[in-house]
Coordinates of C-alpha atoms and ligand atoms in Angstrom, one line a residue:
M785 CA -0.2 0.0 0.1
N786 CA 1.6 3.3 -1.0
I787 CA -1.2 4.9 0.7
R788 CA -2.0 4.9 4.3
P789 CA -4.4 7.6 5.7
R790 CA -3.6 6.3 9.1
R791 CA 0.2 7.5 9.1
N792 CA -1.3 11.1 9.6
R793 CA -2.9 9.9 12.8
K794 CA 0.0 8.1 14.5
S795 CA 0.9 10.3 17.3
K796 CA -0.7 13.1 19.1
A797 CA 1.9 15.6 17.7
T798 CA 1.3 14.5 13.9
R799 CA -2.7 14.9 14.7
A800 CA -2.1 18.2 16.0
L801 CA 0.4 19.0 12.8
L802 CA -2.3 17.9 10.2
R803 CA -5.4 19.1 12.0
E804 CA -7.6 21.2 9.3
T805 CA -9.7 22.9 11.9
Y806 CA -8.9 24.7 15.1
L807 CA -11.3 26.7 17.1
M808 CA -10.2 29.5 19.8
P809 CA -12.0 31.0 22.7
E810 CA -11.6 34.3 20.5
Q811 CA -14.0 32.8 17.7
L812 CA -16.9 32.3 20.3
V813 CA -19.5 34.5 21.5
Y814 CA -20.9 33.9 25.0
P815 CA -24.5 34.8 25.5
L816 CA -25.3 36.6 28.8
F817 CA -28.9 37.1 30.2
L818 CA -29.5 40.2 32.2
E819 CA -31.7 41.3 35.1
D820 CA -32.4 44.6 36.5
G821 CA -31.6 44.8 40.4
F822 CA -28.6 43.9 42.7
N823 CA -26.8 40.6 43.7
I824 CA -28.6 38.6 41.2
K825 CA -27.1 35.4 39.9
T826 CA -30.2 32.8 39.2
E827 CA -29.4 29.5 37.3
I828 CA -31.4 29.0 34.2
S829 CA -32.6 25.3 35.2
S830 CA -32.8 24.4 31.8
L831 CA -29.1 25.5 30.8
P832 CA -26.9 24.5 33.4
N833 CA -23.9 27.0 34.3
N834 CA -25.9 29.9 32.5
F835 CA -27.4 32.3 34.7
R836 CA -29.3 35.6 35.0
W837 CA -27.1 38.2 36.0
S838 CA -27.3 41.9 37.6
I839 CA -24.5 44.0 36.9
D840 CA -23.0 43.8 40.0
R841 CA -22.3 40.1 39.9
L842 CA -21.8 40.1 36.1
L843 CA -18.5 42.4 36.1
P844 CA -16.3 39.9 37.8
E845 CA -17.8 37.2 35.7
I846 CA -16.8 39.1 32.7
E847 CA -13.5 39.6 34.0
S848 CA -12.9 36.0 34.5
C849 CA -13.8 35.2 30.8
L850 CA -11.4 38.0 29.4
E851 CA -8.7 36.4 31.4
L852 CA -9.5 32.9 29.5
G853 CA -9.4 34.7 26.2
L854 CA -13.2 34.9 25.6
K855 CA -13.6 38.6 24.7
S856 CA -17.3 38.8 22.8
F857 CA -20.7 38.6 24.5
I858 CA -24.0 39.0 23.4
L859 CA -26.5 40.4 25.8
F860 CA -30.1 39.6 26.5
P861 CA -32.3 41.4 28.9
A862 CA -35.2 40.1 31.0
I863 CA -37.8 42.5 31.1
D864 CA -40.2 43.0 34.1
Q865 CA -43.8 42.4 32.7
K866 CA -45.2 46.0 33.8
L867 CA -42.5 47.5 31.4
K868 CA -43.8 45.8 28.3
N869 CA -46.2 47.3 26.2
K870 CA -47.7 46.9 22.7
T871 CA -45.1 49.2 20.9
A872 CA -42.0 48.2 23.0
T873 CA -41.1 51.4 23.9
Y874 CA -38.9 50.5 27.0
G875 CA -36.5 49.1 24.2
Y876 CA -35.3 52.6 23.4
S877 CA -36.1 54.4 26.6
D878 CA -33.1 56.2 28.5
D879 CA -34.1 54.4 31.8
N880 CA -33.7 51.0 29.8
Y881 CA -31.5 49.2 32.2
Y882 CA -30.0 47.1 29.2
L883 CA -28.5 50.1 27.9
K884 CA -27.0 51.1 31.3
V885 CA -25.7 47.9 31.8
C886 CA -23.8 47.8 28.2
H887 CA -22.4 51.3 29.2
K888 CA -21.0 49.9 32.6
I889 CA -19.2 47.1 31.0
K890 CA -17.7 49.0 28.2
E891 CA -16.6 51.6 30.7
T892 CA -15.1 48.8 32.9
F893 CA -13.9 46.8 30.0
P894 CA -13.0 48.7 27.0
E895 CA -11.4 45.8 25.7
S896 CA -14.6 43.4 25.3
C897 CA -16.7 43.3 22.3
L898 CA -20.2 43.6 22.8
I899 CA -23.2 42.4 20.8
S900 CA -26.8 43.6 21.1
D901 CA -30.3 41.8 20.5
V902 CA -32.6 43.8 18.1
A903 CA -36.0 42.5 18.1
L904 CA -39.4 43.8 20.1
D905 CA -39.8 40.2 22.0
P906 CA -38.4 41.4 25.5
Y907 CA -40.2 44.7 25.4
N908 CA -43.5 43.6 23.8
S909 CA -46.6 42.8 25.6
D910 CA -47.3 40.2 22.8
G911 CA -44.1 38.4 22.9
H912 CA -43.2 39.1 19.0
D913 CA -40.5 40.1 17.5
G914 CA -42.6 42.8 15.3
L915 CA -45.9 45.0 16.3
V916 CA -48.8 42.8 16.3
Q917 CA -52.2 44.1 14.9
N918 CA -55.4 42.3 14.2
G919 CA -53.6 38.9 14.3
K920 CA -50.5 40.2 12.2
I921 CA -47.0 40.8 12.6
L922 CA -46.5 44.2 11.0
N923 CA -43.4 44.5 8.9
D924 CA -42.7 48.2 7.7
E925 CA -44.1 49.7 11.1
T926 CA -41.8 47.5 13.1
L927 CA -38.5 48.9 11.3
P928 CA -38.8 52.4 12.9
I929 CA -38.9 51.0 16.3
L930 CA -36.0 48.5 15.5
G931 CA -33.9 51.6 14.2
K932 CA -34.5 53.7 17.6
M933 CA -33.2 50.4 19.4
A934 CA -30.1 50.0 17.6
V935 CA -29.2 53.7 17.7
A936 CA -30.0 53.6 21.4
Q937 CA -27.5 50.5 21.7
A938 CA -24.9 52.1 19.4
Q939 CA -25.0 55.0 21.7
A940 CA -24.9 52.9 24.8
G941 CA -21.3 51.4 23.5
F942 CA -22.5 48.3 21.7
D943 CA -19.8 47.4 19.2
I944 CA -22.1 45.2 16.9
I945 CA -25.9 45.5 16.6
G946 CA -27.7 42.0 16.3
P947 CA -31.0 42.3 14.8
S948 CA -32.7 38.9 15.4
D949 CA -36.5 40.1 14.5
M950 CA -36.5 38.7 10.7
M951 CA -38.3 41.8 9.4
D952 CA -37.8 42.4 5.7
G953 CA -35.3 45.5 5.2
R954 CA -34.3 46.1 8.7
V955 CA -30.6 45.7 7.8
A956 CA -30.6 48.5 5.2
F957 CA -33.1 50.5 7.8
I958 CA -30.8 49.8 10.7
R959 CA -27.9 50.6 8.6
S960 CA -29.2 54.1 7.7
A961 CA -30.4 55.0 11.1
L962 CA -27.0 54.3 12.7
D963 CA -25.1 56.1 9.8
Q964 CA -27.6 59.4 10.1
A965 CA -26.7 59.2 14.0
G966 CA -23.2 59.2 13.5
Y967 CA -22.6 55.7 14.2
S968 CA -21.1 54.5 11.2
E969 CA -18.3 52.4 13.0
T970 CA -21.1 50.3 14.8
S971 CA -21.3 46.9 13.1
I972 CA -24.3 44.7 12.0
M973 CA -24.3 41.1 12.7
S974 CA -27.6 40.2 10.9
Y975 CA -29.5 37.0 12.0
T976 CA -29.8 36.4 8.4
A977 CA -31.2 32.7 8.2
K978 CA -33.0 32.4 11.6
Y979 CA -35.4 29.2 11.3
A980 CA -38.5 28.8 13.1
S981 CA -37.1 26.6 15.4
A982 CA -38.5 24.1 18.2
F983 CA -35.0 24.8 19.9
Y984 CA -35.2 28.2 21.4
G985 CA -37.5 26.9 24.3
P986 CA -34.9 27.2 27.0
F987 CA -34.0 30.8 26.0
R988 CA -37.7 32.1 25.9
H989 CA -38.0 30.3 29.4
A990 CA -35.1 32.2 30.6
L991 CA -36.2 35.5 29.6
D992 CA -40.1 34.8 29.9
S993 CA -40.4 36.0 26.3
A994 CA -42.7 33.4 24.4
P995 CA -45.3 34.7 22.2
V996 CA -48.4 35.6 24.6
E997 CA -51.1 33.0 24.4
S998 CA -54.2 34.4 23.2
E999 CA -56.7 34.1 20.5
D1000 CA -55.7 37.0 18.3
I1001 CA -51.9 36.8 18.6
P1002 CA -50.1 34.2 16.7
S1003 CA -48.9 31.3 18.8
D1004 CA -45.5 30.7 16.6
K1005 CA -43.3 32.9 14.7
K1006 CA -43.6 31.2 11.3
T1007 CA -44.7 34.1 9.4
Y1008 CA -41.4 35.7 10.0
Q1009 CA -38.9 33.1 10.9
M1010 CA -37.8 30.8 8.5
D1011 CA -39.1 27.1 7.4
P1012 CA -36.7 24.6 8.6
A1013 CA -37.5 22.6 5.2
N1014 CA -35.8 25.6 3.1
K1015 CA -32.4 25.8 1.9
K1016 CA -32.7 28.2 -1.2
E1017 CA -34.4 30.6 0.7
A1018 CA -31.3 31.2 3.0
L1019 CA -29.4 32.2 -0.1
R1020 CA -32.2 34.7 -0.8
E1021 CA -32.0 36.0 2.8
A1022 CA -28.2 36.2 2.7
L1023 CA -28.3 37.9 -0.6
L1024 CA -30.3 40.8 0.7
D1025 CA -28.6 41.1 4.3
Y1026 CA -25.3 41.0 1.8
E1027 CA -26.7 44.0 -0.3
E1028 CA -28.2 45.9 2.7
G1029 CA -24.9 46.4 4.4
A1030 CA -24.4 43.4 7.0
D1031 CA -20.8 42.9 8.2
F1032 CA -21.8 39.5 8.8
M1033 CA -24.2 37.0 8.8
M1034 CA -25.7 34.5 11.0
V1035 CA -27.5 31.1 10.8
K1036 CA -29.4 30.0 13.6
P1037 CA -29.8 27.2 15.1
A1038 CA -26.6 25.6 14.1
L1039 CA -26.5 21.7 14.8
N1040 CA -29.3 21.1 12.4
Y1041 CA -28.6 23.4 9.9
L1042 CA -24.8 22.8 9.2
D1043 CA -25.7 22.9 5.2
I1044 CA -27.0 26.4 5.5
I1045 CA -23.5 27.4 7.3
H1046 CA -21.9 25.5 4.7
V1047 CA -23.8 27.1 1.5
L1048 CA -23.5 30.8 3.0
N1049 CA -20.1 30.5 3.6
E1050 CA -19.5 29.1 -0.1
N1051 CA -21.1 31.8 -1.3
F1052 CA -20.5 34.8 0.3
D1053 CA -17.1 36.7 1.2
I1054 CA -18.3 37.9 4.5
P1055 CA -18.0 36.0 7.8
I1056 CA -20.5 33.4 8.8
A1057 CA -21.5 33.1 12.4
A1058 CA -23.5 30.2 13.8
Y1059 CA -26.0 30.4 17.0
H1060 CA -25.5 27.2 18.9
V1061 CA -29.0 27.7 20.5
S1062 CA -30.3 27.0 23.9
G1063 CA -32.2 23.9 23.2
E1064 CA -29.0 22.5 21.4
C1065 CA -26.9 23.0 24.4
A1066 CA -29.4 22.1 27.0
M1067 CA -29.9 18.4 25.2
L1068 CA -26.0 18.0 25.3
A1069 CA -25.8 19.2 28.7
A1070 CA -29.0 16.8 29.6
A1071 CA -27.2 13.8 28.1
C1072 CA -23.9 14.5 29.8
K1073 CA -26.0 15.1 33.4
N1074 CA -27.5 11.7 32.8
G1075 CA -24.0 10.1 32.3
W1076 CA -25.0 9.2 28.9
L1077 CA -22.3 11.8 26.9
D1078 CA -18.9 13.0 27.9
F1079 CA -19.3 16.5 28.3
E1080 CA -15.4 17.0 27.9
T1081 CA -15.3 15.4 24.7
A1082 CA -19.1 15.9 23.3
M1083 CA -18.7 19.3 23.9
P1084 CA -15.4 20.3 22.0
E1085 CA -16.6 18.1 19.0
T1086 CA -20.2 19.7 18.7
L1087 CA -18.5 23.0 18.5
L1088 CA -15.7 22.1 16.2
S1089 CA -18.2 20.6 13.9
I1090 CA -20.0 24.0 13.3
H1091 CA -16.8 25.7 12.8
R1092 CA -15.6 22.7 10.0
A1093 CA -19.2 23.2 8.6
G1094 CA -18.1 27.0 7.8
A1095 CA -19.0 29.1 11.1
Q1096 CA -15.8 31.4 11.8
I1097 CA -17.7 32.5 14.7
I1098 CA -20.0 30.4 17.0
L1099 CA -22.4 31.7 19.8
T1100 CA -22.6 29.2 22.5
Y1101 CA -23.8 28.7 26.1
F1102 CA -20.6 26.5 26.3
A1103 CA -18.0 29.5 25.5
K1104 CA -16.8 29.8 29.1
E1105 CA -16.5 26.0 29.8
Y1106 CA -14.7 26.0 26.3
A1107 CA -12.6 28.7 26.9
Q1108 CA -11.6 27.0 30.4
M1109 CA -10.7 23.6 28.8
W1110 CA -8.7 25.4 26.1
K1111 CA -6.6 26.9 28.7
E1112 CA -5.9 23.7 30.5
G1113 CA -4.9 22.1 27.4
K1114 CA -7.8 19.6 27.2
I1115 CA -8.8 20.5 23.6
V1116 CA -6.3 19.6 21.2
S1117 CA -5.5 15.6 21.4
Ligands
PBG1544 C1 -35.5 36.7 20.1 C2 -34.1 35.9 20.1 C3 -34.6 34.4 20.3 C4 -33.4 33.8 20.5 C5 -32.2 34.9 20.2 N1 -32.8 36.2 20.4 C6 -35.8 33.7 20.6 C7 -36.8 33.8 19.6 O1 -36.6 34.2 18.6 O2 -37.8 33.3 19.8 C8 -32.9 32.5 20.8 C9 -31.6 32.2 21.2 C10 -31.8 30.8 22.0 O3 -32.7 29.7 21.6 O4 -30.5 30.3 22.4 N2 -35.6 37.6 18.9

């Protein structure tokens, strides 16, 4: 035999030398859930090792992540029911604690990279990403609210704005709102191919942000999030976001959508991110808790597969654990 593929696998050193894909903590984004108040660190039951944080407890957490080389964070606010209304006005109000938390983090750790979430659902009493009227999610009427949210977030110091709402035309709308307000340096990470997935459950539970159950409010997000059956449509969404000025594009969820990550990465010359969403992380954590899978091998293999498929950036609730393992030299073997 001339050709023996096993020669390349014969030792730890050759495997490391010939490895095609490396994933570093710097390429991960750690989602953090926020709560207004003081001395709060409440574990999310369906997402072990993930918490709802108040700012005072969050700052040391961010410091420890930075020390591990984990520099990027995406922030999601839990909003008091009393502050929600039909038009999500708290989303861009000067009092919004989410904006204050961002400001405080950037002031304390200017080297961090903070990504925002732009959608109405945390602030909207209907629990939808857009305005709801007569049982419909309005598109064009939602855009100005998204624009205001994005400008308020840029002003608070967010480095990257993350529209997760899936309204048509929002990337262009937000880009021009940011530019007009003088924030031409603020980036946009677009949730380009965001599917109407069953895997967002723990996230909605963590933030209490699920669509409200009522006769005149749709109970799902299928009129704006994508049909899991569709792939060509992801290319169409991507072309729009690309032309509208997205700096990079995201696919969400990740594991069931590796083909979408691949096809976008092959077709576009901007970076592709993938959101390894709450339900995907919860499945793995649950199997590990039961002793059915080994966390320290299954978790890195999972993240690596998302990277290998074409995601340069991965948003994952395992970011800190991965960075910790990286530091301890447990990842490459
Ligand atoms: C809100 C938003 C959602 C997620 C991120 N931003 C929930 C949704 O669309 O219903 C889900 C993330 C996760 O499950 O980890 N627009």
